[in-house]
Amino acid sequence: MEQAATDEQQLVDRLRQRDSRAYHEAVQQFSGAMLATARSMLDPATAEDVVQESWVAVVDAIDGFEGRSALKTWLCTITANRARNRLRKSKRETLTDFQAPLDPNLEKRFNEGGGWIQPTRPWGSESADELLSNEALKDCLDKHFEALPETQRAVLMMREMQQMEADDVCRILGLSSANLRVSLHRARQKLFTMIEGFRETGEC
Amino acid sequence: MLKCREVTALASDWLDGDLTTAQKLKVRLHLMMCRHCRNLVDGLATTERIIRDRLDAELPIPAELQQRTTEAIEARLRTDQSGRN
Ligand SMILES: [Zn+2]
């Protein structure tokens, strides 16, 4: 860990010195995470443009990098900001119903008194290991991730996958912190229902 | 006593450790007595593990994108240099 931190500090120093080889290395190392971040909000071609633009912006912004987060997280935050601006320009603003704490598919499994009608069956730890290495589940997961509402997909990518700060994610997406949490919960609930179904039927 | 539906709504925050002490106590009490909700929490924890392990946090970078990104950076570095001189 400490060695990694030192390597990262050296890389940041070289980026600050406008060392083009350092940029080349950094592009190879970090563009994959930046592209995944941009793709959670944009179509493939626009996402790639945003990654390129973000790197050019990094040349100007690197002096302001304070090292409070990992370099990768900081780069993803810059990318997410720019991706969100593209989204505004193309008027793809979406407003989801943030009030309900439960995904509809989960909601309907309770009776009016708030008790289970259709409870989930036990999830053994050995079945988790099996699921983790199941390739068909991976394909199914990707499909359902793509199908999530825009905000839920972006929140899941930024918070869960890229470990961006909650404040940054709220600012970029224009969400209150309560709405951020509900979006994250509902995304997890949707994928829970999907994995549960896959586990019981073996089908996506 | 919390209802199962309420526990389910709190389960994600419970796993993240984002509940108040009072809420934590109520959820813990419910889970001690309700096997359905214990199963739900287990399933949600497994779901999170699968999301973290299996969704792609990185995508492959097309060679063409890497090429044009490097060129764009170099162009920016050059104008930066001339601006400073
Ligand atoms: Zn219960």
XYZ file of C-alpha atoms and ligand atoms in Angstrom:
290
model
C 0.000 0.000 0.000
C 2.671 2.482 1.039
C 4.779 1.686 -2.001
C 1.718 2.298 -4.181
C 1.171 5.679 -2.496
C 4.789 6.664 -3.137
C 4.569 5.583 -6.770
C 1.392 7.621 -7.149
C 3.023 10.698 -5.588
C 5.945 10.375 -7.994
C 3.565 10.095 -10.918
C 1.649 13.189 -9.759
C 4.917 15.122 -9.425
C 5.868 14.193 -12.974
C 2.413 15.151 -14.267
C 2.850 18.544 -12.595
C 6.177 18.950 -14.355
C 4.341 18.469 -17.678
C 6.278 15.272 -18.382
C 4.652 13.816 -21.507
C 5.847 10.283 -20.709
C 4.113 10.514 -17.341
C 0.879 11.444 -19.141
C 1.326 8.493 -21.473
C 1.646 6.128 -18.484
C -1.277 7.719 -16.676
C -3.506 7.465 -19.756
C -2.754 3.738 -19.947
C -3.304 3.229 -16.245
C -6.440 5.257 -15.576
C -8.437 5.743 -18.795
C -10.280 2.443 -18.290
C -11.867 3.671 -15.050
C -12.597 7.068 -16.605
C -14.294 5.427 -19.591
C -16.417 3.230 -17.307
C -17.472 6.362 -15.402
C -18.389 8.269 -18.571
C -20.189 5.243 -20.039
C -22.484 5.058 -17.023
C -24.013 8.318 -18.298
C -23.311 8.502 -22.044
C -23.317 6.504 -25.279
C -19.961 4.879 -26.253
C -18.785 7.513 -28.766
C -19.608 10.511 -26.558
C -18.080 8.763 -23.544
C -14.801 8.321 -25.431
C -14.788 12.005 -26.419
C -15.334 12.941 -22.791
C -12.350 10.835 -21.692
C -10.122 12.603 -24.219
C -11.391 16.059 -23.185
C -10.965 15.200 -19.521
C -7.291 14.385 -20.001
C -6.690 17.746 -21.671
C -8.456 19.381 -18.706
C -6.205 17.412 -16.334
C -3.112 19.137 -17.794
C -4.530 22.430 -16.509
C -6.034 21.069 -13.296
C -3.266 18.825 -11.957
C -1.709 21.641 -9.887
C -4.976 21.743 -7.945
C -4.886 18.033 -7.075
C -4.491 17.915 -3.306
C -4.115 14.184 -2.835
C -7.106 13.934 -0.518
C -8.456 11.122 -2.684
C -6.614 8.627 -4.871
C -5.545 10.000 -8.250
C -7.899 7.567 -10.006
C -10.885 8.818 -7.992
C -9.966 12.430 -8.737
C -9.705 11.669 -12.472
C -13.091 9.926 -12.385
C -14.606 12.969 -10.662
C -13.340 15.251 -13.440
C -14.673 12.818 -16.043
C -18.078 12.536 -14.335
C -18.396 16.336 -14.225
C -17.783 16.627 -17.933
C -20.031 13.670 -18.738
C -22.834 15.313 -16.780
C -22.394 18.553 -18.729
C -22.751 16.625 -21.974
C -25.910 15.081 -20.592
C -27.355 18.528 -19.877
C -26.486 19.725 -23.350
C -28.234 16.786 -24.969
C -31.236 17.440 -22.679
C -31.365 13.921 -21.312
C -32.216 15.147 -17.854
C -34.330 12.583 -16.053
C -36.243 12.934 -12.853
C -37.041 9.704 -11.096
C -39.436 9.254 -8.243
C -37.074 9.411 -5.307
C -39.653 9.202 -2.577
C -40.248 5.468 -2.345
C -37.530 3.647 -0.416
C -38.307 0.288 -2.031
C -38.048 -0.869 -5.607
C -41.556 -1.788 -6.891
C -40.562 -5.438 -7.353
C -39.583 -5.657 -3.720
C -42.488 -3.525 -2.506
C -45.065 -5.948 -3.848
C -43.618 -8.773 -1.743
C -45.081 -7.226 1.433
C -48.665 -7.188 2.671
C -50.441 -4.044 3.819
C -49.294 -4.583 7.380
C -45.638 -4.539 6.222
C -45.056 -8.282 6.645
C -43.492 -10.589 4.075
C -45.828 -12.323 1.585
C -43.000 -13.654 -0.509
C -39.776 -13.770 1.529
C -36.363 -14.491 0.006
C -34.948 -17.976 0.526
C -31.714 -18.460 2.553
C -28.546 -17.218 0.815
C -25.727 -19.584 1.842
C -22.137 -18.334 1.700
C -21.120 -21.223 -0.606
C -23.741 -20.096 -3.102
C -22.193 -16.599 -3.051
C -18.825 -18.052 -4.098
C -20.487 -20.025 -6.865
C -22.343 -16.947 -8.084
C -19.163 -14.861 -8.083
C -17.514 -17.149 -10.619
C -20.583 -17.723 -12.776
C -20.058 -16.254 -16.269
C -23.728 -16.308 -17.241
C -24.485 -14.258 -14.129
C -21.841 -11.731 -15.166
C -23.565 -11.253 -18.555
C -26.931 -10.939 -16.848
C -25.547 -8.429 -14.353
C -24.106 -6.291 -17.174
C -27.454 -6.336 -18.965
C -29.371 -5.269 -15.865
C -26.803 -2.598 -15.012
C -27.285 -1.106 -18.494
C -31.045 -1.190 -17.976
C -31.004 0.698 -14.647
C -32.529 4.183 -14.649
C -29.842 6.739 -15.579
C -29.419 8.225 -12.107
C -29.215 4.847 -10.375
C -26.616 3.617 -12.855
C -24.481 6.745 -12.465
C -24.729 6.660 -8.658
C -23.781 2.977 -8.504
C -20.770 3.547 -10.762
C -19.514 6.641 -8.941
C -20.139 5.601 -5.336
C -19.779 1.835 -5.367
C -17.327 1.262 -8.197
C -15.121 4.390 -8.197
C -15.492 5.276 -4.501
C -16.124 8.933 -5.253
C -17.064 11.199 -2.329
C -20.822 11.418 -1.674
C -20.631 15.240 -1.764
C -19.032 15.179 -5.208
C -21.613 12.751 -6.559
C -24.468 14.890 -5.179
C -23.033 18.039 -6.726
C -22.411 16.443 -10.124
C -25.837 14.823 -10.382
C -27.734 17.619 -8.616
C -29.057 15.286 -5.903
C -29.656 15.808 -2.194
C -27.764 13.365 -0.009
C -31.050 11.646 0.888
C -31.855 11.160 -2.804
C -28.354 9.889 -3.449
C -28.832 7.185 -0.831
C -32.282 6.215 -2.075
C -30.921 5.945 -5.641
C -28.094 3.719 -4.453
C -30.430 1.540 -2.396
C -32.895 1.130 -5.219
C -30.121 0.166 -7.648
C -28.899 -2.490 -5.200
C -32.461 -3.725 -4.647
C -33.005 -4.110 -8.403
C -29.811 -6.111 -8.775
C -30.702 -8.129 -5.662
C -34.002 -9.164 -7.268
C -32.191 -10.028 -10.490
C -29.529 -12.149 -8.755
C -32.147 -13.845 -6.607
C -34.088 -14.813 -9.747
C -30.931 -16.024 -11.465
C -30.006 -18.095 -8.439
C -33.354 -19.825 -8.394
C -33.893 -20.395 -12.109
C -30.362 -20.303 -13.566
C -31.729 -17.893 -16.157
C -31.372 -14.190 -16.699
C -40.961 -3.087 16.797
C -40.039 -2.446 13.156
C -42.030 -4.156 10.427
C -40.290 -6.385 7.879
C -40.952 -3.841 5.162
C -39.231 -1.132 7.230
C -36.255 -3.357 7.940
C -35.945 -4.055 4.212
C -35.999 -0.322 3.496
C -33.215 0.205 6.072
C -31.163 -2.852 5.086
C -28.884 -1.064 2.622
C -28.041 1.676 5.157
C -27.618 -1.030 7.798
C -24.981 -2.765 5.670
C -23.230 0.574 5.037
C -23.253 1.372 8.777
C -25.235 4.546 8.014
C -27.963 4.249 10.679
C -28.322 6.106 13.959
C -27.607 4.145 17.139
C -31.333 3.941 17.906
C -32.140 2.617 14.422
C -29.300 0.103 14.615
C -30.691 -1.243 17.861
C -34.166 -1.638 16.380
C -32.857 -3.398 13.273
C -30.644 -5.705 15.338
C -33.565 -6.630 17.556
C -35.769 -7.397 14.553
C -33.069 -9.487 12.868
C -32.621 -11.560 16.026
C -36.227 -12.589 15.791
C -36.965 -12.661 12.054
C -35.330 -15.209 9.796
C -36.917 -13.778 6.623
C -35.267 -10.427 7.181
C -31.944 -12.117 8.062
C -32.160 -13.861 4.685
C -32.891 -10.534 2.994
C -29.862 -8.877 4.626
C -27.638 -11.845 3.657
C -28.882 -11.646 0.078
C -28.312 -7.921 -0.100
C -24.780 -8.323 1.290
C -24.069 -10.993 -1.350
C -25.492 -8.669 -4.003
C -23.112 -5.901 -2.963
C -20.169 -8.273 -3.066
C -21.148 -9.390 -6.559
C -21.619 -5.783 -7.731
C -18.173 -4.775 -6.453
C -16.418 -7.864 -7.801
C -18.155 -8.388 -11.100
C -19.357 -5.099 -12.573
C -16.634 -3.479 -14.659
C -15.005 -0.582 -12.844
C -12.728 -0.292 -15.887
C -13.412 -0.710 -19.585
C -10.857 -1.606 -22.275
C -9.465 1.457 -24.024
C -9.604 1.324 -27.843
C -6.134 1.911 -29.367
C -7.551 4.761 -31.441
C -8.796 6.557 -28.308
C -5.446 6.148 -26.580
C -3.706 7.526 -29.658
C -5.859 10.638 -30.031
C -5.831 11.266 -26.273
C -2.028 11.207 -26.216
C -1.930 13.582 -29.199
C -4.420 15.969 -27.573
C -2.400 15.999 -24.336
C 0.827 16.670 -26.203
C -0.771 19.541 -28.110
C -1.973 20.991 -24.784
C 1.467 20.560 -23.187
C 3.053 22.444 -26.104
C 0.713 25.426 -25.879
C 1.208 25.377 -22.115
C 4.958 25.559 -22.651
C 4.759 28.471 -25.120
C 2.366 30.269 -22.764
C 4.919 30.078 -19.990
C 7.875 31.259 -22.014
Zn -38.688 -9.273 9.361
